[in-house]
Short mmCIF file of C-alpha atoms in Angstrom, two decimals:
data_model
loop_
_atom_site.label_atom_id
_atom_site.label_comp_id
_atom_site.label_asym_id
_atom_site.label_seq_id
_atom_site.Cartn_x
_atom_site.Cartn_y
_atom_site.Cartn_z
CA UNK M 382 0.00 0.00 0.00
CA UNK M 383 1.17 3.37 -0.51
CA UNK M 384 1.61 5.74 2.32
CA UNK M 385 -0.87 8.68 2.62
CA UNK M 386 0.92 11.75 1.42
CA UNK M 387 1.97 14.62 3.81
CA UNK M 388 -0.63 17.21 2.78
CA UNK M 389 -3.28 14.64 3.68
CA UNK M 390 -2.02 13.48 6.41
CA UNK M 391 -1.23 16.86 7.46
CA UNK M 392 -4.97 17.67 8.81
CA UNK M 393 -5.47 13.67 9.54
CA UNK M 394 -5.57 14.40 12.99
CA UNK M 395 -6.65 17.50 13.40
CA UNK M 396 -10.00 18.88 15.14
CA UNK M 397 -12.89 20.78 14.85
CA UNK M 398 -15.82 22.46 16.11
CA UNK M 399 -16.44 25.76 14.05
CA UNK M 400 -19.62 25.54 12.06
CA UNK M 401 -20.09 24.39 8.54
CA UNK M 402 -23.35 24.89 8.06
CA UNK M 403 -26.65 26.17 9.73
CA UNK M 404 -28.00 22.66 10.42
CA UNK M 405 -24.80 21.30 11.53
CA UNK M 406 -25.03 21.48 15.32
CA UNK M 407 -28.67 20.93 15.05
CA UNK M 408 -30.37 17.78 16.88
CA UNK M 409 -33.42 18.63 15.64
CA UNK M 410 -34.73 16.32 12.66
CA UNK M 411 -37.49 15.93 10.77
CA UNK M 412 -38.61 12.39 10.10
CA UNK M 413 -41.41 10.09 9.72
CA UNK M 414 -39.36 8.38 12.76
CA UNK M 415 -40.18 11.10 15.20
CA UNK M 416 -43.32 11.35 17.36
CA UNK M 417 -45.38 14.65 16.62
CA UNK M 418 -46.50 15.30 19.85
CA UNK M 419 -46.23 15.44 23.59
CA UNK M 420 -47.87 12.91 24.58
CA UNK M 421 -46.47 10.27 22.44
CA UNK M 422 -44.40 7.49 23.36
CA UNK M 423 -40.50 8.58 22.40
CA UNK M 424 -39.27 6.21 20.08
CA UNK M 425 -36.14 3.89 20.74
CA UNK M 426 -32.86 3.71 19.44
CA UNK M 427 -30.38 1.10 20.54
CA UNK M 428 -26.53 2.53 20.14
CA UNK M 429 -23.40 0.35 20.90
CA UNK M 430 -20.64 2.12 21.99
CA UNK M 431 -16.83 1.07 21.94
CA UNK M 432 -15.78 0.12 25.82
CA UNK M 433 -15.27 2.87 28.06
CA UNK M 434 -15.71 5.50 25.87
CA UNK M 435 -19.46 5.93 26.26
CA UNK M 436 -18.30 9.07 28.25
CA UNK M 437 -17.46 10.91 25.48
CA UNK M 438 -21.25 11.09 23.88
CA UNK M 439 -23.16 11.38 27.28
CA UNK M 440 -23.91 15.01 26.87
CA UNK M 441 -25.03 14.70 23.01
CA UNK M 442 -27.45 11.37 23.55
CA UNK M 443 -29.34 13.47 26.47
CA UNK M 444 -29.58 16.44 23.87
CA UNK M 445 -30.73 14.22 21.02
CA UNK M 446 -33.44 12.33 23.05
CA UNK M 447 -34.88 15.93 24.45
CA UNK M 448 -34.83 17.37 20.76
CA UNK M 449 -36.39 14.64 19.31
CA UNK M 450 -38.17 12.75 21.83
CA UNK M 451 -36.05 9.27 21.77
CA UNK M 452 -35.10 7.38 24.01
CA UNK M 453 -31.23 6.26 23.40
CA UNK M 454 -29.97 3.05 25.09
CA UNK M 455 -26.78 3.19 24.99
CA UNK M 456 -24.40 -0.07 25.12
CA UNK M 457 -20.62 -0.50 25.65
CA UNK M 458 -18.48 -3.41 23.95
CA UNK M 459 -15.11 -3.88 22.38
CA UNK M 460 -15.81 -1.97 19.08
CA UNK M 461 -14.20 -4.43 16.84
CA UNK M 462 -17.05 -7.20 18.03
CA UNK M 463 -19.78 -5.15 16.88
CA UNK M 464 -20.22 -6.32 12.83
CA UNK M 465 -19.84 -10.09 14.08
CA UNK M 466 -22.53 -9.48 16.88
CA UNK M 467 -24.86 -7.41 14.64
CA UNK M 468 -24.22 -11.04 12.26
CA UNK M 469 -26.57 -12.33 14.70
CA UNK M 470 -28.30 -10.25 16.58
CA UNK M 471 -29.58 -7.91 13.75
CA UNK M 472 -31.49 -11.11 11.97
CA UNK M 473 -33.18 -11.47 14.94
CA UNK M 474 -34.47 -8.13 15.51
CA UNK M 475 -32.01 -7.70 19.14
CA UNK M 476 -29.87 -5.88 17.35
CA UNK M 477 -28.15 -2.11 17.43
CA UNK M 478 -29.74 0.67 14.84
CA UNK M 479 -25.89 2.71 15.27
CA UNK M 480 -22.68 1.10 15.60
CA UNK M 481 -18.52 1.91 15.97
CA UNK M 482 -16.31 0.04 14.24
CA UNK M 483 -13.12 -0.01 12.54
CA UNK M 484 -12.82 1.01 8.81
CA UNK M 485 -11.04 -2.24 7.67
CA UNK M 486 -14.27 -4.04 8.36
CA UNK M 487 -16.65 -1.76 6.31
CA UNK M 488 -16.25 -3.78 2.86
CA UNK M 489 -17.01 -6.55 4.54
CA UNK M 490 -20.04 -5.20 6.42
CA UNK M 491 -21.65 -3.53 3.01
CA UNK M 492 -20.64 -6.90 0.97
CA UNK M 493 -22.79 -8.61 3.54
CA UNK M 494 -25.24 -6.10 3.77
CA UNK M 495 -25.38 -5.30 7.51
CA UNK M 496 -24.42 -1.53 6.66
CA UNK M 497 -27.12 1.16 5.67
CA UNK M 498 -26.16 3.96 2.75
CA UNK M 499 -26.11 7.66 4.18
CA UNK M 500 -27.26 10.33 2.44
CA UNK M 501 -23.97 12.91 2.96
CA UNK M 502 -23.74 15.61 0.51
CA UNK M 503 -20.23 17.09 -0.47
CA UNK M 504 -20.66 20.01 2.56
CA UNK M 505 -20.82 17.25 5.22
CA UNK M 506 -18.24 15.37 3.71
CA UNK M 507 -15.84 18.34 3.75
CA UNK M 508 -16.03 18.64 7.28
CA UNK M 509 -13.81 15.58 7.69
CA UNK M 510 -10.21 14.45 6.16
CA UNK M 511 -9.93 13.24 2.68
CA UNK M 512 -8.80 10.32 4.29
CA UNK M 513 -11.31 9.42 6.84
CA UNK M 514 -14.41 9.79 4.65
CA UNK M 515 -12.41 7.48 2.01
CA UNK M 516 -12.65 4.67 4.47
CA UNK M 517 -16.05 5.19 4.57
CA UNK M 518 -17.13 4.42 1.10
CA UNK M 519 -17.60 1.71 -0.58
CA UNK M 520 -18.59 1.91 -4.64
CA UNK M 521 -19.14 6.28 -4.44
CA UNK M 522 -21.23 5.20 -1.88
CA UNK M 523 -21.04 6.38 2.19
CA UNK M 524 -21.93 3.63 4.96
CA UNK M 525 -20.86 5.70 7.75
CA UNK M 526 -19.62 9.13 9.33
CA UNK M 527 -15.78 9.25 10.95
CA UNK M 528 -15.62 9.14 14.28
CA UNK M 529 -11.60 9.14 15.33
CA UNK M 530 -8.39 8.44 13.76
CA UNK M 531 -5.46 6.48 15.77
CA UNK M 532 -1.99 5.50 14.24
CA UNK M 533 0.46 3.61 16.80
CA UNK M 534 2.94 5.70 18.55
CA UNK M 535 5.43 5.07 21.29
CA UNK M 536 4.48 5.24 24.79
CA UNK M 537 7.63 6.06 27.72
CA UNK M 538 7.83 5.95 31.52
CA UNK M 539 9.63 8.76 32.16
CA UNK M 540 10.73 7.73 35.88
CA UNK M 541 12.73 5.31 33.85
CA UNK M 542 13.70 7.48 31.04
CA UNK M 543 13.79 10.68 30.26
CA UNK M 544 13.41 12.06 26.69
CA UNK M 545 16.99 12.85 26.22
CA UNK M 546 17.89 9.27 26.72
CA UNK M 547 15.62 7.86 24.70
CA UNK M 548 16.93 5.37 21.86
CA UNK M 549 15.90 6.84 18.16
CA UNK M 550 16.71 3.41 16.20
CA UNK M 551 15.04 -0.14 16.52
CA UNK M 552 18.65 -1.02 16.79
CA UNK M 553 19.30 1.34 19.61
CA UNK M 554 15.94 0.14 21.44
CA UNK M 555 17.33 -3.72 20.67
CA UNK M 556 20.69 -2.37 22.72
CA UNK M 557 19.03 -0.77 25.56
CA UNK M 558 16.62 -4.02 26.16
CA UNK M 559 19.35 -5.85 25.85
CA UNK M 560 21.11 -4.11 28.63
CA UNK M 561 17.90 -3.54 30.48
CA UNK M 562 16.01 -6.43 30.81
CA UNK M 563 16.38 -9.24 33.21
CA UNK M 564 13.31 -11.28 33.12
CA UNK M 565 11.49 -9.27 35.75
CA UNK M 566 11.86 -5.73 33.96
CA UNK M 567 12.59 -4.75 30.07
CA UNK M 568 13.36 -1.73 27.44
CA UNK M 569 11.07 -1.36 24.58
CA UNK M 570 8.02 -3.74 24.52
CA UNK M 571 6.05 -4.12 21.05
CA UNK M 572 3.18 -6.90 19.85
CA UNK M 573 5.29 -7.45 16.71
CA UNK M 574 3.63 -11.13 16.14
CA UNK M 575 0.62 -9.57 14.96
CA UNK M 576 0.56 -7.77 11.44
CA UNK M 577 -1.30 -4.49 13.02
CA UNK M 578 2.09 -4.07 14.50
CA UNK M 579 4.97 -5.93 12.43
CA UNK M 580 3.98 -4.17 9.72
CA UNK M 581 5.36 -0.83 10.82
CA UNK M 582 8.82 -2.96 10.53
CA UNK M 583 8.21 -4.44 8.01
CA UNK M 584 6.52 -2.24 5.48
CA UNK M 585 9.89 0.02 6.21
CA UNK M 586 11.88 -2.91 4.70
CA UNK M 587 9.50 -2.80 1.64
CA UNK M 588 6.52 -4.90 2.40
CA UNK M 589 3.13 -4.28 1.46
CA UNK M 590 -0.48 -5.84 2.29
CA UNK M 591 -2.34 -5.19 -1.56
CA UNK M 592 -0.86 -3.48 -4.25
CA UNK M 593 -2.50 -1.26 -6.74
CA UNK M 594 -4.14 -1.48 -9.81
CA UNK M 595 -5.82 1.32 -11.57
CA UNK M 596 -6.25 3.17 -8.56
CA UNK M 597 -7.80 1.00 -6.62
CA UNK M 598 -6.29 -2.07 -4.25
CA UNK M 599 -5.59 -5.38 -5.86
CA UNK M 600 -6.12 -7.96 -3.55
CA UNK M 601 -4.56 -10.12 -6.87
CA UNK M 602 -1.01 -8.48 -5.96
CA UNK M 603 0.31 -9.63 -2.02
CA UNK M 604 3.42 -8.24 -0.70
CA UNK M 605 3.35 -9.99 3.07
CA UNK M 606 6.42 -12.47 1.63
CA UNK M 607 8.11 -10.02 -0.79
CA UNK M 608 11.77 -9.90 -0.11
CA UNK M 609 11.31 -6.65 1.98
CA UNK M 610 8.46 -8.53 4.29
CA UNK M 611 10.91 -11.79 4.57
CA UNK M 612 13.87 -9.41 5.59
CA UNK M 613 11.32 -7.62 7.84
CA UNK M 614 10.53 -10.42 9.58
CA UNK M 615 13.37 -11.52 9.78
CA UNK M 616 14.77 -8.35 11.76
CA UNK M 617 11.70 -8.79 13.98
CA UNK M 618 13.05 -12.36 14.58
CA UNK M 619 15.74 -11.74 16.74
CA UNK M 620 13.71 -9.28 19.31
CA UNK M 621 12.20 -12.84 20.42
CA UNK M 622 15.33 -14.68 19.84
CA UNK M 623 17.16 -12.18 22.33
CA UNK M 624 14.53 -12.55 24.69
CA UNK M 625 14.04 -8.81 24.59
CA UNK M 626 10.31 -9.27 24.19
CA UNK M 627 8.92 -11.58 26.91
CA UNK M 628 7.37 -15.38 26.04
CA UNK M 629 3.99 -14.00 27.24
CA UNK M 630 3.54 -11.20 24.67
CA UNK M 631 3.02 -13.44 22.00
CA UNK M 632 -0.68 -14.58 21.14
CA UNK M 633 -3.97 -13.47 22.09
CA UNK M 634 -3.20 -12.50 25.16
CA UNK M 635 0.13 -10.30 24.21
CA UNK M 636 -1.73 -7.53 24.83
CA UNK M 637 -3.18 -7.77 28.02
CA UNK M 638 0.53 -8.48 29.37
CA UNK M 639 1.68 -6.01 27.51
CA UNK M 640 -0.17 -2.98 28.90
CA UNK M 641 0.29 -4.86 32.60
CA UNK M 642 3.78 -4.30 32.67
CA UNK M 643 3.71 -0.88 31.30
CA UNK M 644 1.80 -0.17 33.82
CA UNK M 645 3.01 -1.84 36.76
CA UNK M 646 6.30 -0.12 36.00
CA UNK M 647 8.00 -2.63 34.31
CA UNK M 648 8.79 -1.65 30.79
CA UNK M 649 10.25 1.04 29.72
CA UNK M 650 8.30 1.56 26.35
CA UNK M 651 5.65 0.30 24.51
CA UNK M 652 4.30 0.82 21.04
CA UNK M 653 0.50 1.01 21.36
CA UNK M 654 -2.23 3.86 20.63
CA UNK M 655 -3.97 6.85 21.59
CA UNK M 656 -6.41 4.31 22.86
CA UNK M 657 -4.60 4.29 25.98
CA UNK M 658 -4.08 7.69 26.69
CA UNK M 659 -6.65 7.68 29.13
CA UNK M 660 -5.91 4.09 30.82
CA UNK M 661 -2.33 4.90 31.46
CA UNK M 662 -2.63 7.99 33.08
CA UNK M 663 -5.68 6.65 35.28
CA UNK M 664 -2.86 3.79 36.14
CA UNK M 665 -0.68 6.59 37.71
CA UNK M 666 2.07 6.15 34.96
CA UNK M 667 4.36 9.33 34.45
CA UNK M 668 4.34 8.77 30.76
CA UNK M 669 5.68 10.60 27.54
CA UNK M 670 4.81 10.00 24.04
CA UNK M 671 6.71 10.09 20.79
CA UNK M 672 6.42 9.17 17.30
CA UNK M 673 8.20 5.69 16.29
CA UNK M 674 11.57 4.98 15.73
CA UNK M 675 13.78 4.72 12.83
CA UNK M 676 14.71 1.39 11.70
CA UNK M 677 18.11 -0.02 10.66
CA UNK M 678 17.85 0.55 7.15
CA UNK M 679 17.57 4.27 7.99
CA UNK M 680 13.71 4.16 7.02
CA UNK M 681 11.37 5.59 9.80
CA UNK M 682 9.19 2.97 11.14
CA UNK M 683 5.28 3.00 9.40
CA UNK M 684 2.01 2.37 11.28
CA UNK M 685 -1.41 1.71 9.91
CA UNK M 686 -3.78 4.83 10.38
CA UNK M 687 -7.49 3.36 11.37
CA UNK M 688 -10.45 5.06 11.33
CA UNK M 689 -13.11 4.49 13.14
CA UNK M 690 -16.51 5.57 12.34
CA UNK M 691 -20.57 5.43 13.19
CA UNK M 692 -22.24 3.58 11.16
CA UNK M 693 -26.46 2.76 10.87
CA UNK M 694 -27.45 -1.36 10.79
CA UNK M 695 -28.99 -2.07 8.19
CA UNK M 696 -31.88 -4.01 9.91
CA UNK M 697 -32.49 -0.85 11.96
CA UNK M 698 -36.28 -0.39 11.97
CA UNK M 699 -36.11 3.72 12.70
CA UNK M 700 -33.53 4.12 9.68
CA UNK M 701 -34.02 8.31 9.20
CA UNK M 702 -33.71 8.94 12.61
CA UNK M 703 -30.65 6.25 13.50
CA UNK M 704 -29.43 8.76 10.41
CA UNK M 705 -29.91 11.61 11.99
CA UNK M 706 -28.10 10.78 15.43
CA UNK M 707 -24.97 9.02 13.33
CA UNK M 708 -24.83 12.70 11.52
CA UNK M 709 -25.27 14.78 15.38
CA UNK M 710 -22.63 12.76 17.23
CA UNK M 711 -20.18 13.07 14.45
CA UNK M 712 -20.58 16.71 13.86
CA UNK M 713 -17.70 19.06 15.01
CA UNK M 714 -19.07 20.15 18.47
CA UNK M 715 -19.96 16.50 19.42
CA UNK M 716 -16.27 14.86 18.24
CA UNK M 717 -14.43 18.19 20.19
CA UNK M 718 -16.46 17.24 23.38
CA UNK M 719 -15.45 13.65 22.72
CA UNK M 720 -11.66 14.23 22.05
CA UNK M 721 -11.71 16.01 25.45
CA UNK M 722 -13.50 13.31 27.28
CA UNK M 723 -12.15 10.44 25.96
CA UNK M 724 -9.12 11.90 24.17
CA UNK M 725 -9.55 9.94 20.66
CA UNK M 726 -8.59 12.08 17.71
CA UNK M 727 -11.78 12.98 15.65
CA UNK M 728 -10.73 13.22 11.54
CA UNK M 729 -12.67 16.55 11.24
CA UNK M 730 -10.51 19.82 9.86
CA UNK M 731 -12.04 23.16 11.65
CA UNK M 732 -9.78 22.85 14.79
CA UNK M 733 -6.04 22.71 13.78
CA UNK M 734 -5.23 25.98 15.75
CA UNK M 735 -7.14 24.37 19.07
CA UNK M 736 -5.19 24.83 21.86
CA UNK M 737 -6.90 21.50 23.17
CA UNK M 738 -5.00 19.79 20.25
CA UNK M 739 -2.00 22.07 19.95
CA UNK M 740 -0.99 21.48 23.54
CA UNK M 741 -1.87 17.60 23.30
CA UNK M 742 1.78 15.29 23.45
CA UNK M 743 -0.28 12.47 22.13
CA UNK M 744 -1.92 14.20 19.63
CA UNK M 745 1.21 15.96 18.26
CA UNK M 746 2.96 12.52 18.42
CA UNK M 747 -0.02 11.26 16.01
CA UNK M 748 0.46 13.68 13.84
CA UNK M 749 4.36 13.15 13.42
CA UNK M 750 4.11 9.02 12.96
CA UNK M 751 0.80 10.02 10.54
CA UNK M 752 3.41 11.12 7.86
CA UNK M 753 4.81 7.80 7.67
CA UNK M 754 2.05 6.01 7.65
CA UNK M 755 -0.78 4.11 5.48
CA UNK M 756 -3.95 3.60 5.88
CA UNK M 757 -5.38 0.16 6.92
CA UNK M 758 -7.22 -1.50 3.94
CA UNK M 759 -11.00 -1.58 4.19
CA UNK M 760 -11.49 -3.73 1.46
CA UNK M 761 -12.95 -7.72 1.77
CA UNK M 762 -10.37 -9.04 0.96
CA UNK M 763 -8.79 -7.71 4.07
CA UNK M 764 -10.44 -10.22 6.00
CA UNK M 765 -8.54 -13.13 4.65
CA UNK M 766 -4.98 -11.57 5.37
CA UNK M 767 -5.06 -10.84 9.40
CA UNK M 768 -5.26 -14.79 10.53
CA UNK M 769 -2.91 -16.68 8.17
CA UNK M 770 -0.10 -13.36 8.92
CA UNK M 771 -0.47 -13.47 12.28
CA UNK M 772 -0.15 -17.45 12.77
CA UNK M 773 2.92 -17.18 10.72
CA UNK M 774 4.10 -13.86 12.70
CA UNK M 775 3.96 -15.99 15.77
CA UNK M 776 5.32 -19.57 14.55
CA UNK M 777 8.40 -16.73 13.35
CA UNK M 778 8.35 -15.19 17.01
CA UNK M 779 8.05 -18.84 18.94
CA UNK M 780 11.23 -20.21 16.62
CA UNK M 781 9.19 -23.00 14.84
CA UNK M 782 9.30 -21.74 11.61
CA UNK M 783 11.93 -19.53 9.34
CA UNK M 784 10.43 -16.47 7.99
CA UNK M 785 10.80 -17.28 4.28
CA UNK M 786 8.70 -20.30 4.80
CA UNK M 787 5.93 -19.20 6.91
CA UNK M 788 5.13 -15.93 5.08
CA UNK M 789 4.91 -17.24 1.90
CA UNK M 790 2.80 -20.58 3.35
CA UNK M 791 0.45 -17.85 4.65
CA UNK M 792 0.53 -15.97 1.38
CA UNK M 793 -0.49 -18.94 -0.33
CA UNK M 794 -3.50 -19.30 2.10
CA UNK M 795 -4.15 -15.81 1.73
CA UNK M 796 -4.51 -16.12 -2.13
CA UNK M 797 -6.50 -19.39 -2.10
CA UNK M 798 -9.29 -17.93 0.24
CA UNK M 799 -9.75 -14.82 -1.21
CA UNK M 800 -9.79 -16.78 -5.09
CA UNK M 801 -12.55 -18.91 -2.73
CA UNK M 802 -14.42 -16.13 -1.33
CA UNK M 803 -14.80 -14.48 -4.81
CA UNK M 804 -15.85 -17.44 -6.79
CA UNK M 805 -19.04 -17.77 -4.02
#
């Protein structure tokens, strides 16, 4: 994939709150939805929200339902569950009318029809990045509003280190944890047996997910075992090898031990997201954040940018209205309010100057790694990449298979289910 270009990228993660038009901040909507009067009973909306940011819309739900007389149940869950719960739930009538999730699964959602089309004329879709509204159409045709961007970044304790010690090459950071780490403590912690993260290595060796055909991604052309992925992964190889990165940090549950020993004081730095701004800090950690390193081939190290967005079911039975609220809590004033609350980056333009944003580490750190980075693809294809990369990622990090081998063994699986899934 090619990296976003610097212009773009440039007001990717910017905010914004100034209007853009006179209906813009307005919760007020007219539709056959609505009740008319008083009296009526207010209709129901059902709204999943990603965990622990249901915070950040609050304010705008209350103002909705008193505008419009709904009544807005809101839900929290892991964002990236919703399309596979709405799979079931929205068949049997249990399901959300608005979701969040993450742009690489819109293809999939509107191939399976679980996503409804917006109506969003050219002024609405100005209000956001080039970028952002990209990942939200399928065909010329929108399936959902932006609701933040996040790229990875690097997250340091700074009772451990202070900035002017910090490593600026992978190689340095292999050094340091080297030096550092003694089974109970380490240097630089990353989740580089999954492809979200490896590929920020090894897209800077000259990897690539889908190349490019006519403009438009080729799921035909896979890069994941190119020489530049093999010598990637190879590099990545010896961060387990070393023992820099722990045994436990590989697999599902990398993650979760991940984030621990950040936050029990036990790593120095991890790579990980604006999505834990907020958890760090309320874990006490005296944290600074900075864009990612430079790797060994003198190439700064890429990310993928994500976007993730509100989006109406498609089995929704209130479809104006579920509309209307996906269009309020995206507008500008609803995303600032947001950003400060729950300190995701909203992908709208009108705020670069904000001080809110100008005086944000994270969000100036975002906007740094943004210029070398690419944004995650959102076509279906995408779906039968993450699994087969990742198993081989972690056969690579465990020592049970050579690089060479298990990328292009997962390439090969790669190709065969996509040629499956498009014959169905």
């Amino acid at each position: 994939m090619k990296k976003i270009s610097s212009l773009l990228l440039s007001s990717l993660v910017v905010l914004g709150l100034a209007g853009c038009g006179p209906k813009e901040n307005d919760a007020t909507v007219t539709s056959n939805d609505l009740s008319t009067t008083e009296n009526s009973e207010p209709t129901e909306l059902l709204v999943w929200e990603d965990q622990a940011k249901g915070v950040g819309i609050e304010d705008a739900i209350k103002k909705f339902e008193e505008e419009n007389n709904v009544k807005i149940t809101m839900v929290e869950k892991s964002y990236a569950d919703h399309i596979e719960d709405l799979r079931l739930d929205g068949p049997a009538g249990t399901g959300p009318d608005v979701i969040t999730i993450p742009s690489d699964q819109v293809g999939t959602a509107v191939t399976e029809g679980l996503l409804k089309e917006l109506t969003v004329d050219d002024e609405l879709k100005g209000i956001y990045t080039e970028a952002a509204m990209q990942s939200q159409t399928v065909d010329g045709k929108v399936y959902g509003l932006p609701k933040a961007v996040e790229t990875q970044i690097l997250f340091y304790n700074k009772d451990l280190i202070s900035e002017e010690e910090l490593p600026n090459t992978t190689d340095e950071w292999f050094e340091f944890s080297k030096n550092y780490s003694d089974g109970e403590k380490y240097g630089l912690l990353a989740l580089w047996d999954t492809l979200y993260y490896a590929q920020g290595v090894m897209g800077g060796f000259g990897s690539y997910v889908f190349g490019e055909k006519d403009g438009e991604l080729n799921p035909e052309d896979l890069g994941l075992a190119n020489e530049g992925a093999i010598e990637g992964a190879e590099y990545i190889k010896k961060f387990y090898d070393e023992k820099v990165f722990p045994s436990g940090i590989i697999g599902e549950q990398g993650i979760n031990v991940l984030d621990s020993l950040f936050t029990e004081g036990k790593a120095v730095a991890v790579i990980s997201g604006p999505w834990n701004v907020e958890p760090y800090k309320e874990a006490g950690i005296n944290y600074g954040v900075k864009e990612l390193p430079m790797l060994p081939n003198g190439e700064h190290m890429g990310s993928f940018i994500g976007v993730k967005s509100y989006n109406v079911s498609s089995y929704t039975k209130h479809p104006e209205l579920a509309e209307a609220f996906v269009k309020f809590i995206a507008n500008e004033e609803n995303s600032k309010v947001r950003y400060e609350k729950t300190k995701e980056v909203p992908a709208v333009l009108a705020l670069a100057e904000d001080p809110s944003v100008q005086e944000s580490e994270a969000a100036a750190a975002i906007a740094l790694q943004s210029q070398y980075a690419e944004l995650m693809p959102g076509i279906t294809a995408m779906n039968s990449v993450w699994i087969p990369i990742d198993q081989a990622l972690q056969t690579i990090a465990t020592g049970k298979a050579e690089p060479k081998d298990a990328l292009e063994q997962a390439v090969e699986q790669i190709a065969n289910d996509i040629e499956a899934t498009t014959q169905q």
